[in-house]
Amino acid sequence: MPKAKKRGGAHQRGAGGQPRNVQPFSDEDASIETMSHCSGFSDPASFTEDGPEVDEEATQEDLEYKLKGFIDLTLDKSAKTRQAALESLKSAFSSKILYEFIMERRMTLTDSIERCIKKGKSEEQCAAAGLACLLCVQMGSGIESEEIFKTLGPVLKKIVCDGTASVQARQAELYSTMECLENIFIKAYPRDRDTNGVSSTPNTALHISALLAWTLLLTICPMNEVKKKIEMHLHKLPSMLSCDDVNMRIAAGETLALLFELARETDADFFYEDMELLTEKLRALATDGNKHRAKVDKRKQRSVFRDVLRAVEERDFPTETVKFGPERMYIDCWVKKQTYDTFKEILGSGMQYHLQSNDFLRNVFELGPPVMLDAAALKTMKISRFERHLYNSAAFKARTKARSKCRDKRADVGEFF
């Protein structure tokens, strides 16, 4: 009698030891209903109003089985296979809430990420670092995330400070200590204070990422530390406004706006000696018509620096509204904008879903517990089926989490089948 084929046989190595054929986590896997009803998680129009309901528990099991396969493939001998598995896990973690699944496998995932960072090259290291960020976003602000950071922090810091490592790898792995980040971006300061301009270098992208990551960490520092950092950098940062790289100018401008906001919070009578010279620079960038610069760069720069000038000169911030389902979030300060932009860069198209369902993100932005709406309430609201699906999925997750608390589970059962 012939043996039954093993499930997951597609993950086995082909003849001659060729890399495995990894089927990436597609947009279809990102949504429970999309497994049979649509082709893309990020396309609300792909959800039709009619169609049979899907067994969410069964579909969840299929999804988790596929993710287990990707976790296994992070240990593969082929670098391409490992990188593809990391990218697939990143896609899944950014588009779905997988707290219980990750909790049970957090040590295995952490070990896999550490191994890929140590063993891999530039692109694999970037993918692993991105997955580490998403892992912490999924786990929230508890002790589990602290354990992950304690394990991966030294590895990431070593690469950040390694001048021989590739620029791409160092740029992707910047979430380390503020001192480490400062040591990177201060290299963009001109050595001569009389220098009229700052030329970009192959490391400019790294300096920008270091500056933005440092700025984010500054927003959660105690006020006495904030004062020290402001005194140390506020008079130096304007020199970066003369850089020939538009992204560096914008990063420096946004950082200045945030520093002024924090400075005025700590001291209502805060006074900046070179205000006239600074506002002159900001106004020039807000109205820049340099013919030698690309039109797209000029439009982007003028838009940003109009807001920066208002922040520095008038203490004003143009409030933005972020809509997700029936909820609204108002971004009304530079600190909140910096935080939102950082998570949006990490989560991409999954940002709205996480704002609706991720307890950690909702705590960060003070949104309260996830809104649970019953079917009747959802139907009366003018929201798409895609948005209704998000809330149904969140309710399913909440029920699963509540049931799991009643079970006698190990703190970490590891990766087993």
Short mmCIF file of C-alpha atoms in Angstrom, two decimals:
data_model
loop_
_atom_site.label_atom_id
_atom_site.label_comp_id
_atom_site.label_asym_id
_atom_site.label_seq_id
_atom_site.Cartn_x
_atom_site.Cartn_y
_atom_site.Cartn_z
CA MET A 1 0.00 0.00 0.00
CA PRO A 2 1.57 3.30 -1.05
CA LYS A 3 2.35 5.82 1.67
CA ALA A 4 0.25 8.97 1.85
CA LYS A 5 2.04 12.12 0.79
CA LYS A 6 3.20 14.30 3.66
CA ARG A 7 1.61 17.70 4.01
CA GLY A 8 4.03 20.47 3.18
CA GLY A 9 6.06 18.36 0.78
CA ALA A 10 6.54 21.41 -1.39
CA HIS A 11 9.01 22.69 1.21
CA GLN A 12 11.37 19.77 0.65
CA ARG A 13 14.63 20.26 -1.22
CA GLY A 14 14.72 19.42 -4.90
CA ALA A 15 17.16 17.08 -6.56
CA GLY A 16 20.78 18.07 -6.45
CA GLY A 17 20.31 20.16 -3.29
CA GLN A 18 18.75 23.11 -5.12
CA PRO A 19 17.09 25.83 -3.01
CA ARG A 20 13.51 25.15 -2.01
CA ASN A 21 10.71 26.71 -4.02
CA VAL A 22 9.33 29.13 -1.44
CA GLN A 23 5.77 30.28 -2.05
CA PRO A 24 5.76 33.76 -0.48
CA PHE A 25 3.08 35.00 1.88
CA SER A 26 0.83 36.72 -0.61
CA ASP A 27 -1.66 39.51 -0.12
CA GLU A 28 -4.37 36.87 -0.34
CA ASP A 29 -3.12 35.22 2.84
CA ALA A 30 -3.30 38.50 4.72
CA SER A 31 -7.07 38.40 5.09
CA ILE A 32 -9.12 35.49 6.33
CA GLU A 33 -11.80 36.00 3.73
CA THR A 34 -9.43 36.70 0.89
CA MET A 35 -8.33 33.07 0.84
CA SER A 36 -11.34 32.48 -1.38
CA HIS A 37 -12.84 35.84 -2.22
CA CYS A 38 -10.24 38.36 -3.28
CA SER A 39 -6.75 38.77 -4.61
CA GLY A 40 -5.33 41.52 -2.39
CA PHE A 41 -5.53 42.49 1.26
CA SER A 42 -4.83 46.14 0.59
CA ASP A 43 -7.55 46.49 -2.04
CA PRO A 44 -10.92 47.10 -0.37
CA ALA A 45 -12.64 47.13 -3.74
CA SER A 46 -11.81 43.47 -4.17
CA PHE A 47 -14.32 42.57 -1.45
CA THR A 48 -17.75 41.93 -2.92
CA GLU A 49 -20.86 42.54 -0.92
CA ASP A 50 -22.15 39.04 -1.55
CA GLY A 51 -20.52 35.70 -0.87
CA PRO A 52 -20.55 32.84 1.60
CA GLU A 53 -19.08 33.23 5.06
CA VAL A 54 -15.77 31.52 5.71
CA ASP A 55 -14.89 29.22 8.60
CA GLU A 56 -12.39 31.54 10.28
CA GLU A 57 -10.97 28.95 12.68
CA ALA A 58 -10.23 26.47 9.88
CA THR A 59 -8.71 29.18 7.70
CA GLN A 60 -6.62 30.39 10.64
CA GLU A 61 -5.21 26.89 11.06
CA ASP A 62 -4.21 26.82 7.38
CA LEU A 63 -2.55 30.21 7.72
CA GLU A 64 -0.63 29.17 10.82
CA TYR A 65 0.51 25.98 9.10
CA LYS A 66 1.93 28.04 6.24
CA LEU A 67 3.68 30.40 8.66
CA LYS A 68 5.27 27.45 10.47
CA GLY A 69 6.76 26.43 7.13
CA PHE A 70 8.24 29.91 6.65
CA ILE A 71 9.76 29.80 10.15
CA ASP A 72 11.39 26.47 9.28
CA LEU A 73 12.78 27.94 6.05
CA THR A 74 14.61 30.71 7.94
CA LEU A 75 17.07 27.94 8.85
CA ASP A 76 17.61 26.83 5.25
CA LYS A 77 21.12 26.61 3.79
CA SER A 78 20.15 28.79 0.84
CA ALA A 79 20.41 32.54 1.50
CA LYS A 80 17.70 33.26 -1.09
CA THR A 81 15.34 30.82 0.59
CA ARG A 82 15.99 32.34 4.03
CA GLN A 83 15.43 35.86 2.72
CA ALA A 84 12.19 34.87 0.95
CA ALA A 85 10.93 33.26 4.17
CA LEU A 86 11.80 36.40 6.18
CA GLU A 87 9.99 38.63 3.68
CA SER A 88 6.91 36.37 3.80
CA LEU A 89 6.86 36.50 7.61
CA LYS A 90 7.21 40.30 7.46
CA SER A 91 4.24 40.50 5.12
CA ALA A 92 2.14 38.33 7.44
CA PHE A 93 3.14 40.16 10.64
CA SER A 94 2.43 43.58 9.11
CA SER A 95 -1.04 42.65 7.84
CA LYS A 96 -2.48 40.49 10.63
CA ILE A 97 -2.58 40.30 14.42
CA LEU A 98 -0.86 37.02 15.32
CA TYR A 99 -0.19 37.50 19.04
CA GLU A 100 -0.97 33.95 20.23
CA PHE A 101 0.87 32.29 17.36
CA ILE A 102 3.96 34.46 17.90
CA MET A 103 3.87 34.17 21.69
CA GLU A 104 4.25 30.40 21.43
CA ARG A 105 7.18 30.72 19.01
CA ARG A 106 8.85 33.95 20.05
CA MET A 107 12.09 32.27 21.16
CA THR A 108 12.34 30.31 17.91
CA LEU A 109 11.67 33.45 15.89
CA THR A 110 14.21 35.44 17.89
CA ASP A 111 16.84 32.74 17.38
CA SER A 112 16.10 32.64 13.64
CA ILE A 113 16.39 36.42 13.34
CA GLU A 114 19.67 36.44 15.28
CA ARG A 115 21.07 33.68 13.08
CA CYS A 116 20.06 35.47 9.86
CA ILE A 117 21.62 38.73 11.04
CA LYS A 118 24.89 37.02 11.98
CA LYS A 119 25.07 34.65 9.02
CA GLY A 120 23.39 36.64 6.24
CA LYS A 121 24.55 39.37 3.92
CA SER A 122 23.12 42.85 3.41
CA GLU A 123 19.61 42.09 2.07
CA GLU A 124 19.02 39.18 4.44
CA GLN A 125 20.19 41.27 7.40
CA CYS A 126 17.78 44.06 6.40
CA ALA A 127 14.88 41.61 6.16
CA ALA A 128 15.76 40.08 9.54
CA ALA A 129 16.01 43.51 11.20
CA GLY A 130 12.62 44.48 9.75
CA LEU A 131 11.10 41.26 11.07
CA ALA A 132 12.56 42.01 14.51
CA CYS A 133 10.73 45.37 14.54
CA LEU A 134 7.45 43.72 13.55
CA LEU A 135 7.96 41.02 16.18
CA CYS A 136 8.13 43.69 18.90
CA VAL A 137 5.11 45.51 17.46
CA GLN A 138 3.12 42.27 17.61
CA MET A 139 4.26 41.42 21.16
CA GLY A 140 3.56 44.89 22.55
CA SER A 141 5.28 46.64 25.44
CA GLY A 142 5.51 43.71 27.85
CA ILE A 143 8.42 41.67 29.15
CA GLU A 144 8.45 39.51 26.02
CA SER A 145 9.51 42.45 23.85
CA GLU A 146 12.18 43.35 26.40
CA GLU A 147 13.55 39.80 26.17
CA ILE A 148 13.63 40.04 22.38
CA PHE A 149 15.46 43.37 22.55
CA LYS A 150 17.98 42.06 25.10
CA THR A 151 18.80 39.20 22.76
CA LEU A 152 18.92 41.12 19.47
CA GLY A 153 20.05 44.53 20.74
CA PRO A 154 23.77 43.71 21.05
CA VAL A 155 23.78 42.03 17.63
CA LEU A 156 22.10 45.01 15.97
CA LYS A 157 24.32 47.51 17.78
CA LYS A 158 27.43 45.67 16.63
CA ILE A 159 26.35 45.96 13.00
CA VAL A 160 25.30 49.61 13.38
CA CYS A 161 28.74 50.50 14.73
CA ASP A 162 30.61 48.29 12.24
CA GLY A 163 32.08 50.61 9.64
CA THR A 164 32.87 47.66 7.37
CA ALA A 165 29.23 46.47 7.23
CA SER A 166 27.17 47.46 4.19
CA VAL A 167 25.32 50.79 4.31
CA GLN A 168 22.01 49.04 3.63
CA ALA A 169 22.39 46.64 6.55
CA ARG A 170 23.49 49.38 8.95
CA GLN A 171 20.62 51.66 7.83
CA ALA A 172 18.01 48.95 8.51
CA GLU A 173 19.30 48.12 11.99
CA LEU A 174 19.24 51.44 13.79
CA TYR A 175 16.99 50.70 16.73
CA SER A 176 19.67 50.76 19.37
CA THR A 177 20.80 53.22 22.02
CA MET A 178 20.68 56.99 21.48
CA GLU A 179 24.39 57.26 22.03
CA CYS A 180 25.03 54.78 19.27
CA LEU A 181 22.72 56.69 16.90
CA GLU A 182 24.27 60.03 17.80
CA ASN A 183 27.72 58.71 16.95
CA ILE A 184 26.38 58.02 13.46
CA PHE A 185 24.46 61.16 12.52
CA ILE A 186 26.87 63.70 14.06
CA LYS A 187 29.26 62.70 11.27
CA ALA A 188 26.94 64.63 8.95
CA TYR A 189 27.67 67.86 10.85
CA PRO A 190 30.17 70.05 8.97
CA ARG A 191 33.54 70.20 10.67
CA ASP A 192 33.98 73.85 9.76
CA ARG A 193 31.23 76.09 11.18
CA ASP A 194 31.79 78.55 8.32
CA THR A 195 30.96 75.94 5.69
CA ASN A 196 28.21 77.18 3.37
CA GLY A 197 26.93 73.75 2.39
CA VAL A 198 27.07 70.07 3.30
CA SER A 199 27.78 67.57 0.57
CA SER A 200 26.04 64.20 0.58
CA THR A 201 28.13 61.03 0.87
CA PRO A 202 27.47 57.29 0.37
CA ASN A 203 26.55 57.25 4.08
CA THR A 204 23.97 60.06 3.89
CA ALA A 205 21.02 57.63 3.88
CA LEU A 206 22.46 56.02 7.00
CA HIS A 207 22.86 59.41 8.70
CA ILE A 208 19.22 60.27 7.90
CA SER A 209 17.90 57.01 9.35
CA ALA A 210 20.05 57.42 12.45
CA LEU A 211 18.79 60.98 12.97
CA LEU A 212 15.12 59.95 12.62
CA ALA A 213 15.51 56.94 14.91
CA TRP A 214 17.29 59.10 17.49
CA THR A 215 14.48 61.67 17.27
CA LEU A 216 11.88 58.97 17.89
CA LEU A 217 13.71 57.73 21.00
CA LEU A 218 14.03 61.31 22.24
CA THR A 219 10.22 61.58 22.40
CA ILE A 220 10.09 59.01 25.22
CA CYS A 221 13.05 60.32 27.22
CA PRO A 222 12.66 62.03 30.62
CA MET A 223 12.53 65.80 30.40
CA ASN A 224 15.94 66.29 32.00
CA GLU A 225 17.51 64.11 29.29
CA VAL A 226 15.53 65.94 26.60
CA LYS A 227 16.99 69.25 27.83
CA LYS A 228 20.53 67.88 27.60
CA LYS A 229 20.02 66.66 24.05
CA ILE A 230 18.43 69.93 22.95
CA GLU A 231 21.35 71.91 24.33
CA MET A 232 23.76 69.54 22.59
CA HIS A 233 22.20 69.49 19.12
CA LEU A 234 19.80 72.38 18.54
CA HIS A 235 22.54 74.81 17.48
CA LYS A 236 24.20 72.21 15.21
CA LEU A 237 21.21 70.78 13.36
CA PRO A 238 20.54 73.91 11.22
CA SER A 239 23.81 73.21 9.39
CA MET A 240 22.16 70.12 7.89
CA LEU A 241 19.58 72.34 6.18
CA SER A 242 22.31 73.23 3.67
CA CYS A 243 22.92 69.62 2.64
CA ASP A 244 22.56 68.94 -1.09
CA ASP A 245 20.42 65.87 -0.33
CA VAL A 246 16.71 66.77 -0.11
CA ASN A 247 15.90 63.92 2.29
CA MET A 248 18.59 65.10 4.69
CA ARG A 249 17.22 68.64 4.58
CA ILE A 250 13.71 67.38 5.29
CA ALA A 251 14.85 65.08 8.12
CA ALA A 252 16.80 67.94 9.71
CA GLY A 253 13.84 70.30 9.36
CA GLU A 254 11.35 67.88 10.93
CA THR A 255 13.79 67.15 13.75
CA LEU A 256 14.20 70.86 14.42
CA ALA A 257 10.42 71.32 14.56
CA LEU A 258 10.15 68.47 17.07
CA LEU A 259 13.04 69.81 19.19
CA PHE A 260 11.41 73.23 19.35
CA GLU A 261 8.13 71.61 20.37
CA LEU A 262 9.83 69.64 23.17
CA ALA A 263 11.90 72.66 24.26
CA ARG A 264 8.76 74.78 24.66
CA GLU A 265 7.07 71.99 26.62
CA THR A 266 9.96 71.89 29.08
CA ASP A 267 10.30 75.68 29.27
CA ALA A 268 7.43 78.02 28.35
CA ASP A 269 9.93 80.90 28.09
CA PHE A 270 12.34 79.00 25.83
CA PHE A 271 14.44 81.40 23.74
CA TYR A 272 16.60 80.54 20.74
CA GLU A 273 19.33 83.07 20.07
CA ASP A 274 19.67 82.52 16.32
CA MET A 275 15.94 82.52 15.61
CA GLU A 276 16.11 85.20 12.92
CA LEU A 277 18.81 83.37 10.97
CA LEU A 278 17.01 80.02 11.34
CA THR A 279 13.63 81.32 10.20
CA GLU A 280 15.35 82.94 7.23
CA LYS A 281 16.78 79.55 6.22
CA LEU A 282 13.46 77.80 6.74
CA ARG A 283 11.58 80.42 4.73
CA ALA A 284 14.04 80.07 1.86
CA LEU A 285 13.51 76.28 1.81
CA ALA A 286 9.74 76.74 2.01
CA THR A 287 9.80 78.90 -1.13
CA ASP A 288 12.75 77.26 -2.91
CA GLY A 289 12.65 77.71 -6.68
CA ASN A 290 16.14 76.44 -7.51
CA LYS A 291 16.06 75.35 -11.16
CA HIS A 292 18.81 72.79 -10.58
CA ARG A 293 16.58 70.71 -8.28
CA ALA A 294 14.01 68.19 -9.41
CA LYS A 295 10.40 69.41 -9.41
CA VAL A 296 9.27 66.52 -7.21
CA ASP A 297 11.98 67.29 -4.65
CA LYS A 298 11.07 70.99 -4.62
CA ARG A 299 7.36 70.32 -4.12
CA LYS A 300 8.06 67.87 -1.29
CA GLN A 301 10.55 70.22 0.36
CA ARG A 302 8.32 73.29 0.14
CA SER A 303 5.37 71.41 1.64
CA VAL A 304 7.38 70.13 4.60
CA PHE A 305 9.19 73.38 5.34
CA ARG A 306 6.01 75.44 5.30
CA ASP A 307 4.89 73.29 8.25
CA VAL A 308 8.33 73.42 9.89
CA LEU A 309 8.41 77.23 9.61
CA ARG A 310 4.95 77.49 11.21
CA ALA A 311 6.11 75.24 14.06
CA VAL A 312 9.29 77.19 14.77
CA GLU A 313 7.96 80.69 14.17
CA GLU A 314 4.29 80.46 15.20
CA ARG A 315 4.27 77.37 17.47
CA ASP A 316 1.60 75.90 15.21
CA PHE A 317 1.00 72.42 13.80
CA PRO A 318 -1.36 71.55 10.90
CA THR A 319 -3.56 68.83 12.40
CA GLU A 320 -3.94 65.71 10.27
CA THR A 321 -6.80 63.22 10.48
CA VAL A 322 -6.20 59.49 10.06
CA LYS A 323 -9.33 57.45 9.34
CA PHE A 324 -9.61 53.71 9.93
CA GLY A 325 -13.06 52.22 9.72
CA PRO A 326 -15.53 54.21 11.84
CA GLU A 327 -12.68 55.62 14.00
CA ARG A 328 -10.61 58.76 13.66
CA MET A 329 -7.21 59.69 15.05
CA TYR A 330 -5.93 63.26 15.10
CA ILE A 331 -2.21 63.91 14.67
CA ASP A 332 -1.85 67.27 16.33
CA CYS A 333 1.84 67.58 17.21
CA TRP A 334 5.27 66.73 15.83
CA VAL A 335 5.91 64.06 18.47
CA LYS A 336 2.79 62.18 17.42
CA LYS A 337 3.61 62.65 13.72
CA GLN A 338 7.11 61.23 14.19
CA THR A 339 5.69 58.20 16.01
CA TYR A 340 2.99 57.63 13.40
CA ASP A 341 5.42 57.94 10.48
CA THR A 342 7.77 55.41 12.08
CA PHE A 343 5.09 52.75 12.57
CA LYS A 344 3.70 53.44 9.11
CA GLU A 345 7.12 52.80 7.61
CA ILE A 346 7.35 49.48 9.48
CA LEU A 347 3.78 48.28 8.86
CA GLY A 348 3.16 49.74 5.42
CA SER A 349 -0.33 48.97 4.11
CA GLY A 350 -1.11 47.10 7.34
CA MET A 351 -1.06 50.32 9.41
CA GLN A 352 -4.84 50.82 9.42
CA TYR A 353 -5.47 47.21 10.39
CA HIS A 354 -3.05 47.44 13.32
CA LEU A 355 -4.56 50.74 14.46
CA GLN A 356 -7.91 48.95 14.65
CA SER A 357 -6.78 45.71 16.25
CA ASN A 358 -3.29 45.94 17.80
CA ASP A 359 -3.50 46.64 21.55
CA PHE A 360 0.09 47.89 21.63
CA LEU A 361 -0.41 50.48 18.87
CA ARG A 362 -3.71 51.57 20.35
CA ASN A 363 -1.96 52.15 23.69
CA VAL A 364 0.82 54.11 22.00
CA PHE A 365 -1.71 56.44 20.36
CA GLU A 366 -4.10 56.38 23.35
CA LEU A 367 -6.99 54.96 21.32
CA GLY A 368 -8.32 52.73 24.07
CA PRO A 369 -9.35 49.07 23.65
CA PRO A 370 -10.25 47.85 20.13
CA VAL A 371 -13.79 48.79 19.19
CA MET A 372 -15.99 45.69 19.07
CA LEU A 373 -19.10 46.25 16.97
CA ASP A 374 -21.80 43.63 16.52
CA ALA A 375 -23.06 42.60 13.09
CA ALA A 376 -26.17 44.78 13.31
CA ALA A 377 -24.16 47.88 14.16
CA LEU A 378 -21.68 47.23 11.37
CA LYS A 379 -24.46 46.91 8.78
CA THR A 380 -25.99 50.24 9.79
CA MET A 381 -22.67 52.03 9.37
CA LYS A 382 -21.53 53.29 6.00
CA ILE A 383 -18.33 51.30 5.85
CA SER A 384 -17.15 48.78 3.29
CA ARG A 385 -17.30 45.02 3.71
CA PHE A 386 -13.52 45.06 3.92
CA GLU A 387 -13.67 47.32 7.00
CA ARG A 388 -16.45 45.20 8.52
CA HIS A 389 -14.23 42.19 7.99
CA LEU A 390 -11.44 43.84 9.99
CA TYR A 391 -13.70 44.26 13.00
CA ASN A 392 -15.10 40.74 12.68
CA SER A 393 -11.54 39.43 12.54
CA ALA A 394 -10.58 41.50 15.59
CA ALA A 395 -13.57 40.12 17.49
CA PHE A 396 -12.55 36.58 16.57
CA LYS A 397 -9.04 37.27 17.87
CA ALA A 398 -10.42 38.70 21.10
CA ARG A 399 -12.52 35.58 21.67
CA THR A 400 -9.55 33.33 20.98
CA LYS A 401 -7.37 35.32 23.38
CA ALA A 402 -10.03 35.19 26.11
CA ARG A 403 -10.40 31.43 25.75
CA SER A 404 -6.65 30.89 25.86
CA LYS A 405 -6.42 32.58 29.25
CA CYS A 406 -8.62 29.85 30.67
CA ARG A 407 -6.31 27.10 29.50
CA ASP A 408 -3.29 25.74 31.28
CA LYS A 409 -0.63 26.78 28.81
CA ARG A 410 3.11 26.92 29.09
CA ALA A 411 4.76 30.30 29.01
CA ASP A 412 6.63 29.28 25.88
CA VAL A 413 5.89 25.95 24.25
CA GLY A 414 8.49 26.49 21.56
CA GLU A 415 8.21 25.33 17.97
CA PHE A 416 6.77 21.87 17.71
CA PHE A 417 4.12 20.18 15.59
#
